[in-house]
Amino acid sequence: MSERNTLMRSLHDVGLATWFGGSLMGAVGLNGAARSEGGSQTATARFSSSGWAKWTPVNAVAIGIHLFGSGGMLAADAPRVAGQQGAAAATLAKTVFTGAALAVTAYSRVLGKQVELASSDDPEDVEKAAKHPIDTDKAQRRLVYAQWAVPALTGCLVVLSALHGEQQRYAGQGQGMWQRARSMASHMPSATDWRFTH
């Protein structure tokens, strides 16, 4: 990028770090603690669902921050993406992985809500679950896969972001070297100067 975009880069990175780190901690720590302490399958699901439900608003804010920062960076970086070899492909890959991560995150929440209702002891939730019965075992298996897919996909986004950073650094170095060469050339004596001094 020709100018610094610290704010947008910070929003992009902090949002992605929260999305990746929170989903990984949930898949490893929260689900692991629920299995260890829950006792029965229903209690495990209830414990895990409660934790994920509390995390969901924070995760939504993190995703929004990340997307806002991504949009700002892309707008500022559009000339380089259009002109630098490999930049457009990396941007397309990031877009695809971001879309996949968003879809899996949303799917996880849908499954999580189903499991939450099915395992709840609240009479109102029990009534809602009875109106829309699900195969709890199947939903929980799918939920586990989805919850692991989110950190896998967002981890790929972290790697692609690092690649983008390297490409920007390379583009900046190339531009800097060109400007330095032009500056040095402007201070070199011309052919006319050489003729009169020798």
Coordinates of C-alpha atoms in Angstrom, one line a residue:
M1 CA 0.0 0.0 0.0
S2 CA 1.2 3.5 -0.8
E3 CA 0.1 4.9 2.5
R4 CA -0.2 3.5 6.0
N5 CA -3.6 2.1 7.0
T6 CA -2.9 1.3 10.6
L7 CA -6.5 1.6 11.8
M8 CA -7.9 -0.7 9.1
R9 CA -5.1 -3.2 9.5
S10 CA -5.6 -3.2 13.3
L11 CA -9.3 -3.8 13.0
H12 CA -8.7 -6.6 10.4
D13 CA -6.0 -8.3 12.6
V14 CA -7.7 -7.9 16.0
G15 CA -11.1 -9.1 14.7
L16 CA -9.5 -12.1 13.0
A17 CA -7.4 -13.0 16.0
T18 CA -10.5 -12.9 18.2
W19 CA -12.5 -15.0 15.8
F20 CA -9.7 -17.6 15.4
G21 CA -8.6 -17.7 19.1
G22 CA -12.1 -17.8 20.5
S23 CA -13.2 -20.6 18.2
L24 CA -10.1 -22.6 19.0
M25 CA -10.4 -22.1 22.7
G26 CA -14.1 -23.1 22.5
A27 CA -13.4 -26.3 20.6
V28 CA -10.5 -27.3 22.8
G29 CA -11.2 -25.7 26.2
L30 CA -14.9 -25.2 26.6
N31 CA -16.0 -28.4 24.9
G32 CA -13.2 -30.3 26.8
A33 CA -14.3 -28.9 30.1
A34 CA -17.9 -29.7 29.4
R35 CA -17.0 -33.4 28.6
S36 CA -14.9 -33.6 31.8
E37 CA -17.4 -31.9 34.2
G38 CA -20.8 -32.5 32.6
G39 CA -21.4 -36.1 33.7
S40 CA -24.3 -37.0 31.5
Q41 CA -24.6 -36.3 27.8
T42 CA -27.4 -33.8 28.4
A43 CA -25.5 -32.0 31.1
T44 CA -22.4 -31.8 28.9
A45 CA -24.4 -30.4 26.1
R46 CA -26.1 -27.9 28.4
F47 CA -22.7 -26.8 29.9
S48 CA -21.1 -26.4 26.5
S49 CA -24.1 -24.6 25.0
S50 CA -24.2 -22.1 27.8
G51 CA -20.6 -21.2 27.2
W52 CA -21.0 -20.9 23.4
A53 CA -24.1 -18.7 23.8
K54 CA -22.2 -16.3 26.0
W55 CA -19.4 -16.1 23.4
T56 CA -21.6 -15.6 20.4
P57 CA -22.2 -11.8 20.8
V58 CA -18.4 -11.2 21.3
N59 CA -17.7 -13.4 18.3
A60 CA -20.2 -11.4 16.2
V61 CA -18.6 -8.1 17.1
A62 CA -15.1 -9.6 16.3
I63 CA -16.3 -10.8 12.9
G64 CA -17.9 -7.4 12.1
I65 CA -14.6 -5.6 13.1
H66 CA -12.6 -8.0 10.9
L67 CA -14.9 -7.5 7.9
F68 CA -14.9 -3.7 8.3
G69 CA -11.1 -3.7 8.5
S70 CA -10.8 -6.1 5.5
G71 CA -13.0 -3.8 3.4
G72 CA -10.9 -0.7 4.3
M73 CA -7.7 -2.5 3.5
L74 CA -9.0 -3.8 0.2
A75 CA -10.2 -0.3 -0.9
A76 CA -6.8 1.2 0.0
D77 CA -4.9 -1.6 -1.6
A78 CA -6.8 -1.9 -4.8
P79 CA -4.1 -0.6 -7.1
R80 CA -1.5 -3.0 -5.8
V81 CA -4.0 -5.9 -6.0
A82 CA -4.7 -5.1 -9.6
G83 CA -1.1 -4.6 -10.6
Q84 CA 1.1 -6.9 -8.6
Q85 CA 1.6 -10.5 -9.7
G86 CA 0.0 -12.9 -7.3
A87 CA -1.9 -10.3 -5.3
A88 CA -5.2 -10.8 -7.0
A89 CA -5.0 -14.6 -6.4
A90 CA -4.2 -14.2 -2.7
T91 CA -7.1 -11.7 -2.4
L92 CA -9.5 -14.1 -4.1
A93 CA -8.3 -17.0 -1.8
K94 CA -8.9 -14.8 1.3
T95 CA -12.4 -13.9 0.1
V96 CA -13.2 -17.6 -0.5
F97 CA -11.9 -18.6 2.9
T98 CA -13.7 -15.7 4.6
G99 CA -17.0 -16.7 3.0
A100 CA -16.5 -20.4 4.1
A101 CA -15.6 -19.4 7.6
L102 CA -18.7 -17.1 7.9
A103 CA -20.9 -19.9 6.5
V104 CA -19.5 -22.5 8.9
T105 CA -19.7 -20.1 11.9
A106 CA -23.4 -19.4 11.1
Y107 CA -24.1 -23.1 10.7
S108 CA -22.4 -23.8 14.0
R109 CA -24.7 -21.3 15.7
V110 CA -27.8 -22.9 14.2
L111 CA -26.7 -26.4 15.3
G112 CA -25.7 -25.0 18.7
K113 CA -29.1 -23.4 19.2
Q114 CA -30.8 -26.7 18.4
V115 CA -28.6 -28.6 20.9
E116 CA -29.1 -25.8 23.4
L117 CA -32.9 -26.1 23.2
A118 CA -32.8 -29.9 23.2
S119 CA -30.7 -30.0 26.4
S120 CA -32.3 -27.2 28.3
D121 CA -34.3 -27.8 31.4
D122 CA -36.2 -24.5 31.0
P123 CA -39.9 -25.3 30.4
E124 CA -40.1 -22.7 27.6
D125 CA -37.1 -24.2 25.8
V126 CA -38.5 -27.7 26.3
E127 CA -41.7 -26.6 24.7
K128 CA -39.9 -25.1 21.7
A129 CA -37.7 -28.2 21.3
A130 CA -40.9 -30.4 21.3
K131 CA -42.3 -28.4 18.4
H132 CA -39.1 -28.9 16.4
P133 CA -37.6 -32.3 17.4
I134 CA -34.1 -33.1 16.2
D135 CA -31.7 -36.0 16.3
T136 CA -29.6 -34.7 19.1
D137 CA -26.8 -37.1 18.7
K138 CA -26.5 -36.3 15.0
A139 CA -26.7 -32.5 15.7
Q140 CA -24.0 -32.8 18.3
R141 CA -21.6 -34.7 16.0
R142 CA -22.1 -32.1 13.2
L143 CA -21.6 -29.3 15.7
V144 CA -18.3 -30.7 16.8
Y145 CA -17.1 -30.9 13.2
A146 CA -18.3 -27.4 12.5
Q147 CA -16.7 -26.0 15.7
W148 CA -13.3 -27.5 14.6
A149 CA -13.8 -26.2 11.0
V150 CA -14.0 -22.6 12.1
P151 CA -10.5 -22.4 13.6
A152 CA -9.2 -24.4 10.7
L153 CA -10.6 -21.9 8.2
T154 CA -9.7 -18.8 10.2
G155 CA -6.2 -20.2 10.7
C156 CA -5.9 -20.3 6.9
L157 CA -7.0 -16.7 6.9
V158 CA -4.2 -15.8 9.3
V159 CA -1.7 -17.5 6.9
L160 CA -3.1 -15.7 3.9
S161 CA -3.0 -12.4 5.8
A162 CA 0.7 -13.0 6.4
L163 CA 1.2 -13.7 2.7
H164 CA -0.6 -10.4 1.9
G165 CA 1.8 -8.6 4.3
E166 CA 4.8 -10.1 2.6
Q167 CA 3.4 -9.1 -0.8
Q168 CA 2.9 -5.5 0.4
R169 CA 6.4 -5.4 1.9
Y170 CA 7.8 -6.6 -1.4
A171 CA 5.8 -4.0 -3.3
G172 CA 7.0 -1.3 -0.9
Q173 CA 10.6 -2.3 -1.3
G174 CA 10.4 -2.3 -5.0
Q175 CA 8.8 1.2 -5.0
G176 CA 11.4 2.4 -2.5
M177 CA 14.3 1.1 -4.6
W178 CA 12.9 2.7 -7.8
Q179 CA 12.5 6.1 -6.0
R180 CA 16.0 5.8 -4.6
A181 CA 17.4 5.0 -8.1
R182 CA 15.6 8.1 -9.5
S183 CA 16.8 10.3 -6.7
M184 CA 20.4 9.2 -7.3
A185 CA 20.1 9.6 -11.0
S186 CA 19.0 13.2 -10.6
H187 CA 22.2 14.0 -8.7
M188 CA 24.6 12.3 -11.2
P189 CA 26.4 14.6 -13.6
S190 CA 25.0 14.8 -17.1
A191 CA 26.9 14.1 -20.3
T192 CA 27.3 17.9 -20.7
D193 CA 28.8 18.2 -17.3
W194 CA 31.4 15.5 -18.1
R195 CA 32.4 17.2 -21.3
F196 CA 33.1 20.6 -19.6
T197 CA 34.9 19.1 -16.6
H198 CA 37.2 16.8 -18.6

